mmCIF file of C-alpha atoms in Angstrom:
data_model
loop_
_atom_site.group_PDB
_atom_site.id
_atom_site.type_symbol
_atom_site.label_atom_id
_atom_site.label_comp_id
_atom_site.label_asym_id
_atom_site.label_seq_id
_atom_site.Cartn_x
_atom_site.Cartn_y
_atom_site.Cartn_z
ATOM 1 C CA MET A 1255 11.414 2.923 2.499
ATOM 2 C CA PRO A 1256 13.377 4.252 -0.487
ATOM 3 C CA TRP A 1257 12.458 7.950 -0.167
ATOM 4 C CA ARG A 1258 15.101 9.772 1.847
ATOM 5 C CA GLN A 1259 13.093 12.942 2.434
ATOM 6 C CA LEU A 1260 10.373 10.946 4.217
ATOM 7 C CA VAL A 1261 12.896 8.886 6.187
ATOM 8 C CA ASP A 1262 14.722 12.041 7.301
ATOM 9 C CA ALA A 1263 11.390 13.503 8.441
ATOM 10 C CA GLY A 1264 10.652 10.410 10.549
ATOM 11 C CA ALA A 1265 7.645 9.648 8.355
ATOM 12 C CA VAL A 1266 8.092 5.905 7.980
ATOM 13 C CA PHE A 1267 6.036 2.767 8.523
ATOM 14 C CA ARG A 1268 7.203 0.885 11.596
ATOM 15 C CA LYS A 1269 6.818 -2.698 12.733
ATOM 16 C CA GLY A 1270 3.952 -3.239 15.133
ATOM 17 C CA GLN A 1271 2.070 -0.215 13.799
ATOM 18 C CA LEU A 1272 -0.723 0.471 11.318
ATOM 19 C CA GLY A 1273 -0.097 2.942 8.527
ATOM 20 C CA LEU A 1274 -2.686 4.306 6.111
ATOM 21 C CA VAL A 1275 -2.177 5.902 2.679
ATOM 22 C CA ALA A 1276 -5.141 7.738 1.181
ATOM 23 C CA ALA A 1277 -5.685 9.378 -2.196
ATOM 24 C CA GLY A 1278 -8.143 9.670 -5.029
ATOM 25 C CA PRO A 1279 -8.268 7.099 -7.845
ATOM 26 C CA GLY A 1280 -5.292 7.213 -10.194
ATOM 27 C CA THR A 1281 -3.192 9.431 -7.965
ATOM 28 C CA GLY A 1282 -0.486 6.834 -7.358
ATOM 29 C CA LYS A 1283 -1.089 5.301 -3.939
ATOM 30 C CA SER A 1284 -0.860 1.723 -5.242
ATOM 31 C CA ALA A 1285 2.225 2.627 -7.273
ATOM 32 C CA MET A 1286 3.881 4.099 -4.199
ATOM 33 C CA ILE A 1287 3.237 1.167 -1.889
ATOM 34 C CA GLN A 1288 3.861 -1.606 -4.431
ATOM 35 C CA THR A 1289 7.165 0.091 -5.282
ATOM 36 C CA MET A 1290 8.102 0.282 -1.612
ATOM 37 C CA ALA A 1291 7.207 -3.372 -1.039
ATOM 38 C CA GLN A 1292 9.222 -4.479 -4.066
ATOM 39 C CA VAL A 1293 12.388 -2.356 -3.770
ATOM 40 C CA GLY A 1294 12.641 -2.057 0.020
ATOM 41 C CA ASP A 1295 14.955 0.750 1.080
ATOM 42 C CA GLY A 1296 16.411 1.027 -2.418
ATOM 43 C CA GLU A 1297 19.801 -0.082 -1.162
ATOM 44 C CA GLY A 1298 19.305 -3.830 -1.088
ATOM 45 C CA THR A 1299 17.408 -4.312 2.177
ATOM 46 C CA LEU A 1300 14.060 -5.990 1.528
ATOM 47 C CA ALA A 1301 11.227 -6.761 3.939
ATOM 48 C CA SER A 1302 9.386 -10.059 3.617
ATOM 49 C CA ALA A 1303 5.894 -9.066 2.519
ATOM 50 C CA LEU A 1304 2.358 -10.401 2.352
ATOM 51 C CA TYR A 1305 0.362 -8.283 -0.089
ATOM 52 C CA PHE A 1306 -3.451 -8.454 -0.105
ATOM 53 C CA SER A 1307 -4.142 -7.049 -3.582
ATOM 54 C CA ALA A 1308 -7.932 -7.066 -3.505
ATOM 55 C CA ASP A 1309 -8.227 -3.883 -5.571
ATOM 56 C CA THR A 1310 -5.775 -4.974 -8.302
ATOM 57 C CA ASP A 1311 -5.924 -8.191 -10.307
ATOM 58 C CA ALA A 1312 -2.914 -10.479 -10.777
ATOM 59 C CA SER A 1313 -2.249 -9.414 -14.369
ATOM 60 C CA THR A 1314 -2.110 -5.705 -13.533
ATOM 61 C CA PHE A 1315 -0.013 -6.414 -10.449
ATOM 62 C CA PHE A 1316 2.461 -8.343 -12.628
ATOM 63 C CA LYS A 1317 2.687 -5.526 -15.174
ATOM 64 C CA ARG A 1318 3.352 -3.025 -12.410
ATOM 65 C CA SER A 1319 6.032 -5.264 -10.924
ATOM 66 C CA ALA A 1320 7.583 -5.683 -14.370
ATOM 67 C CA ALA A 1321 7.694 -1.923 -14.894
ATOM 68 C CA ILE A 1322 9.341 -1.455 -11.480
ATOM 69 C CA SER A 1323 11.930 -4.130 -12.294
ATOM 70 C CA THR A 1324 12.762 -3.131 -15.861
ATOM 71 C CA GLY A 1325 11.833 0.510 -16.330
ATOM 72 C CA TYR A 1326 9.629 -0.436 -19.300
ATOM 73 C CA GLN A 1327 6.322 1.289 -19.868
ATOM 74 C CA MET A 1328 3.438 -0.814 -18.592
ATOM 75 C CA SER A 1329 1.903 -0.602 -22.070
ATOM 76 C CA ASP A 1330 5.068 -2.147 -23.514
ATOM 77 C CA VAL A 1331 4.952 -4.922 -20.931
ATOM 78 C CA ASP A 1332 1.335 -5.565 -21.885
ATOM 79 C CA SER A 1333 2.281 -5.830 -25.571
ATOM 80 C CA MET A 1334 5.098 -8.261 -24.784
ATOM 81 C CA MET A 1335 2.718 -10.402 -22.752
ATOM 82 C CA LEU A 1336 0.235 -10.525 -25.636
ATOM 83 C CA GLU A 1337 3.004 -11.397 -28.099
ATOM 84 C CA GLY A 1338 4.515 -14.034 -25.822
ATOM 85 C CA THR A 1339 7.888 -12.270 -25.713
ATOM 86 C CA ASP A 1340 7.899 -11.528 -21.999
ATOM 87 C CA GLN A 1341 10.125 -14.375 -20.791
ATOM 88 C CA GLY A 1342 12.978 -12.102 -19.702
ATOM 89 C CA ILE A 1343 10.499 -9.807 -17.971
ATOM 90 C CA GLU A 1344 8.919 -12.730 -16.126
ATOM 91 C CA GLN A 1345 12.339 -13.799 -14.860
ATOM 92 C CA ALA A 1346 13.037 -10.261 -13.642
ATOM 93 C CA VAL A 1347 9.733 -10.166 -11.767
ATOM 94 C CA ILE A 1348 10.333 -13.567 -10.167
ATOM 95 C CA ARG A 1349 13.790 -12.415 -9.060
ATOM 96 C CA ASP A 1350 12.670 -9.042 -7.692
ATOM 97 C CA THR A 1351 9.522 -10.250 -5.917
ATOM 98 C CA ALA A 1352 10.933 -13.412 -4.321
ATOM 99 C CA HIS A 1353 10.436 -11.818 -0.894
ATOM 100 C CA MET A 1354 6.742 -11.113 -1.605
ATOM 101 C CA ARG A 1355 3.598 -13.239 -1.488
ATOM 102 C CA ALA A 1356 0.268 -11.955 -2.783
ATOM 103 C CA ASP A 1357 -3.425 -12.745 -2.406
ATOM 104 C CA PHE A 1358 -5.650 -11.570 -5.272
ATOM 105 C CA ARG A 1359 -9.124 -12.281 -3.946
ATOM 106 C CA SER A 1360 -11.288 -9.228 -4.575
ATOM 107 C CA SER A 1361 -13.033 -9.348 -1.211
ATOM 108 C CA LEU A 1362 -11.816 -10.834 2.051
ATOM 109 C CA SER A 1363 -13.459 -11.375 5.403
ATOM 110 C CA ASP A 1364 -11.605 -11.045 8.671
ATOM 111 C CA GLN A 1365 -11.379 -14.846 8.810
ATOM 112 C CA ASP A 1366 -9.913 -14.971 5.294
ATOM 113 C CA VAL A 1367 -7.204 -12.549 6.396
ATOM 114 C CA TYR A 1368 -6.378 -14.471 9.572
ATOM 115 C CA ASP A 1369 -6.255 -17.755 7.652
ATOM 116 C CA GLU A 1370 -3.851 -16.317 5.073
ATOM 117 C CA ILE A 1371 -1.551 -14.876 7.742
ATOM 118 C CA ASP A 1372 -1.550 -18.166 9.663
ATOM 119 C CA ALA A 1373 -0.783 -20.072 6.453
ATOM 120 C CA TYR A 1374 2.160 -17.761 5.748
ATOM 121 C CA ALA A 1375 3.519 -18.324 9.258
ATOM 122 C CA GLU A 1376 3.067 -22.078 8.909
ATOM 123 C CA VAL A 1377 5.050 -22.163 5.660
ATOM 124 C CA TYR A 1378 7.822 -19.697 6.542
ATOM 125 C CA GLY A 1379 8.044 -20.180 10.299
ATOM 126 C CA GLU A 1380 7.482 -16.489 11.022
ATOM 127 C CA TYR A 1381 5.174 -13.616 10.179
ATOM 128 C CA PRO A 1382 5.979 -11.272 7.293
ATOM 129 C CA GLU A 1383 7.763 -8.052 8.162
ATOM 130 C CA LEU A 1384 5.325 -6.096 6.000
ATOM 131 C CA MET A 1385 1.631 -6.570 5.205
ATOM 132 C CA VAL A 1386 -0.219 -4.451 2.674
ATOM 133 C CA PHE A 1387 -3.997 -4.247 2.266
ATOM 134 C CA ASP A 1388 -5.151 -2.674 -1.003
ATOM 135 C CA ASN A 1389 -7.564 -1.442 -0.056
ATOM 136 C CA LEU A 1390 -9.462 -0.941 3.158
ATOM 137 C CA SER A 1391 -12.944 -1.118 1.635
ATOM 138 C CA ASN A 1392 -12.242 -4.583 0.183
ATOM 139 C CA ILE A 1393 -11.740 -6.092 3.646
ATOM 140 C CA TYR A 1394 -14.703 -6.629 5.925
ATOM 141 C CA VAL A 1395 -15.282 -7.778 9.471
ATOM 142 C CA GLN A 1396 -18.267 -10.087 9.671
ATOM 143 C CA GLY A 1397 -21.241 -8.880 11.675
ATOM 144 C CA PHE A 1398 -21.244 -5.197 10.675
ATOM 145 C CA ASP A 1399 -23.924 -3.936 8.288
ATOM 146 C CA ASP A 1400 -23.210 -0.224 8.767
ATOM 147 C CA GLU A 1401 -20.416 0.855 6.377
ATOM 148 C CA ARG A 1402 -18.725 3.294 8.736
ATOM 149 C CA GLN A 1403 -18.794 0.894 11.661
ATOM 150 C CA GLY A 1404 -17.499 -1.865 9.409
ATOM 151 C CA ILE A 1405 -14.575 0.228 8.115
ATOM 152 C CA ASN A 1406 -13.607 1.190 11.653
ATOM 153 C CA ALA A 1407 -13.858 -2.440 12.750
ATOM 154 C CA THR A 1408 -11.528 -3.388 9.901
ATOM 155 C CA CYS A 1409 -9.055 -0.698 10.959
ATOM 156 C CA THR A 1410 -9.129 -2.032 14.501
ATOM 157 C CA MET A 1411 -8.522 -5.556 13.212
ATOM 158 C CA LEU A 1412 -5.525 -4.435 11.131
ATOM 159 C CA HIS A 1413 -4.135 -2.509 14.085
ATOM 160 C CA ASP A 1414 -4.443 -5.625 16.247
ATOM 161 C CA ILE A 1415 -2.717 -7.708 13.558
ATOM 162 C CA ALA A 1416 0.205 -5.258 13.530
ATOM 163 C CA ARG A 1417 0.581 -5.536 17.296
ATOM 164 C CA GLU A 1418 0.168 -9.308 17.437
ATOM 165 C CA THR A 1419 2.548 -10.119 14.567
ATOM 166 C CA ASN A 1420 4.967 -7.191 14.975
ATOM 167 C CA SER A 1421 4.572 -6.553 11.252
ATOM 168 C CA ALA A 1422 4.384 -3.137 9.636
ATOM 169 C CA VAL A 1423 0.800 -3.111 8.358
ATOM 170 C CA ILE A 1424 -0.237 -0.637 5.654
ATOM 171 C CA THR A 1425 -3.711 -0.159 4.269
ATOM 172 C CA LEU A 1426 -4.729 1.970 1.314
ATOM 173 C CA HIS A 1427 -7.884 4.035 1.486
ATOM 174 C CA HIS A 1428 -10.024 6.519 -0.443
ATOM 175 C CA VAL A 1429 -10.625 10.225 0.112
ATOM 176 C CA THR A 1430 -13.877 12.161 -0.035
ATOM 177 C CA GLY A 1431 -15.222 13.279 -3.397
ATOM 178 C CA ILE A 1432 -14.115 16.916 -3.209
ATOM 179 C CA TYR A 1433 -10.477 15.735 -3.243
ATOM 180 C CA GLU A 1434 -10.789 13.123 -5.980
ATOM 181 C CA GLY A 1435 -8.917 14.191 -9.099
ATOM 182 C CA GLU A 1436 -8.022 17.533 -7.591
ATOM 183 C CA PRO A 1437 -4.359 18.650 -7.479
ATOM 184 C CA LYS A 1438 -4.608 19.981 -3.953
ATOM 185 C CA PRO A 1439 -3.492 18.733 -0.522
ATOM 186 C CA VAL A 1440 -5.820 16.365 1.295
ATOM 187 C CA PRO A 1441 -6.250 17.054 5.028
ATOM 188 C CA MET A 1442 -6.756 14.322 7.590
ATOM 189 C CA SER A 1443 -10.458 15.226 7.588
ATOM 190 C CA GLY A 1444 -10.599 14.263 3.892
ATOM 191 C CA LEU A 1445 -10.536 10.521 4.583
ATOM 192 C CA ILE A 1446 -13.712 8.617 3.792
ATOM 193 C CA ASN A 1447 -15.521 7.437 6.953
ATOM 194 C CA LYS A 1448 -13.154 9.384 9.235
ATOM 195 C CA VAL A 1449 -10.816 6.504 10.055
ATOM 196 C CA SER A 1450 -7.967 8.653 11.354
ATOM 197 C CA LYS A 1451 -8.116 7.682 15.042
ATOM 198 C CA ILE A 1452 -6.624 4.195 14.780
ATOM 199 C CA PRO A 1453 -3.552 4.292 12.471
ATOM 200 C CA GLU A 1454 -0.270 5.559 13.892
ATOM 201 C CA VAL A 1455 0.832 7.076 10.581
ATOM 202 C CA ILE A 1456 -1.321 8.536 7.799
ATOM 203 C CA PHE A 1457 -0.150 9.819 4.418
ATOM 204 C CA THR A 1458 -2.454 11.598 1.991
ATOM 205 C CA LEU A 1459 -1.381 12.044 -1.607
ATOM 206 C CA HIS A 1460 -2.077 14.497 -4.384
ATOM 207 C CA ARG A 1461 -0.349 14.767 -7.734
ATOM 208 C CA THR A 1462 0.721 17.865 -9.623
ATOM 209 C CA GLY A 1463 1.999 16.903 -13.057
ATOM 210 C CA THR A 1464 4.965 14.594 -12.624
ATOM 211 C CA VAL A 1465 5.253 15.079 -8.859
ATOM 212 C CA LEU A 1466 3.543 12.913 -6.251
ATOM 213 C CA ASN A 1467 3.062 15.024 -3.134
ATOM 214 C CA VAL A 1468 3.006 13.177 0.182
ATOM 215 C CA SER A 1469 1.329 14.923 3.111
ATOM 216 C CA VAL A 1470 2.083 13.403 6.513
ATOM 217 C CA VAL A 1471 -1.188 14.272 8.243
ATOM 218 C CA LYS A 1472 -0.641 12.001 11.245
ATOM 219 C CA ASN A 1473 2.577 10.663 12.708
ATOM 220 C CA ARG A 1474 2.860 9.425 16.271
ATOM 221 C CA ASN A 1475 6.591 9.040 15.700
ATOM 222 C CA GLY A 1476 7.364 12.578 14.533
ATOM 223 C CA HIS A 1477 6.130 15.738 12.864
ATOM 224 C CA ALA A 1478 2.766 15.875 11.117
ATOM 225 C CA ASP A 1479 0.461 18.527 9.696
ATOM 226 C CA ALA A 1480 -3.209 17.548 9.791
ATOM 227 C CA SER A 1481 -4.072 20.226 7.206
ATOM 228 C CA GLY A 1482 -2.033 18.411 4.557
ATOM 229 C CA ASN A 1483 -0.389 21.662 3.513
ATOM 230 C CA THR A 1484 3.087 20.423 4.429
ATOM 231 C CA PHE A 1485 4.127 17.832 1.884
ATOM 232 C CA TYR A 1486 7.113 16.135 0.301
ATOM 233 C CA GLY A 1487 7.365 15.936 -3.486
ATOM 234 C CA LEU A 1488 8.460 12.707 -5.151
ATOM 235 C CA PRO A 1489 9.056 12.564 -8.925
ATOM 236 C CA VAL A 1490 6.576 10.123 -10.452
ATOM 237 C CA ASP A 1491 6.055 8.373 -13.780
ATOM 238 C CA LEU A 1492 3.047 6.114 -13.375
ATOM 239 C CA GLY A 1493 3.486 4.629 -16.832
ATOM 240 C CA ARG A 1494 6.783 3.162 -15.651
ATOM 241 C CA MET A 1495 5.774 2.823 -11.990
ATOM 242 C CA ARG A 1496 8.613 5.138 -11.039
ATOM 243 C CA VAL A 1497 8.190 6.922 -7.705
ATOM 244 C CA GLY A 1498 11.106 8.985 -6.445
#
């Protein structure tokens, strides 16, 4: 994780555990986690990663990766792609995401997830150190018609995957409507479908201008504040996918 203030607070995602990051649309949760997956600790240490990008298509994912790699605005990357002048950018993305593999199916069953993880292990001889699921509502466990029961079953599945593979597993999730688009802290009770019991670590995010505020509302490894009122501010420029 490249953000020293979170590391110093013991608010990190650990192998063998499930972490959850929740925020309203457009707040920056995908930017935060894709940045972390791509840059590692910011000092050259990278974790092999399997990224289930169900909520983001391949083109958008590429533009975000390009912005992280180059510092260009995503709009500029988009223009270069349309003009066919993105060769240098493509090379930068290939270089900086060599440790990452991504699945872009928009909806995955539990069996789809297991098959993809097994295929990764078959090819690379080991499980990835990091798995990201963006986001929780795009993954479903077969046999559950009730939404809340299904979401909790998915959380349990991801928790089991973390334990069985010793990977750090992170899932992104939504918050209830009263916190969507609002520049105020999100408490642990603000998660949709109340999925807070299973993950070991939960971050909620809210943005004030150019600052992404990270509330550690649950942390079995250190300090947490379930109210969300204790938070760590990270400078953010979503146009350039800059966090921290």
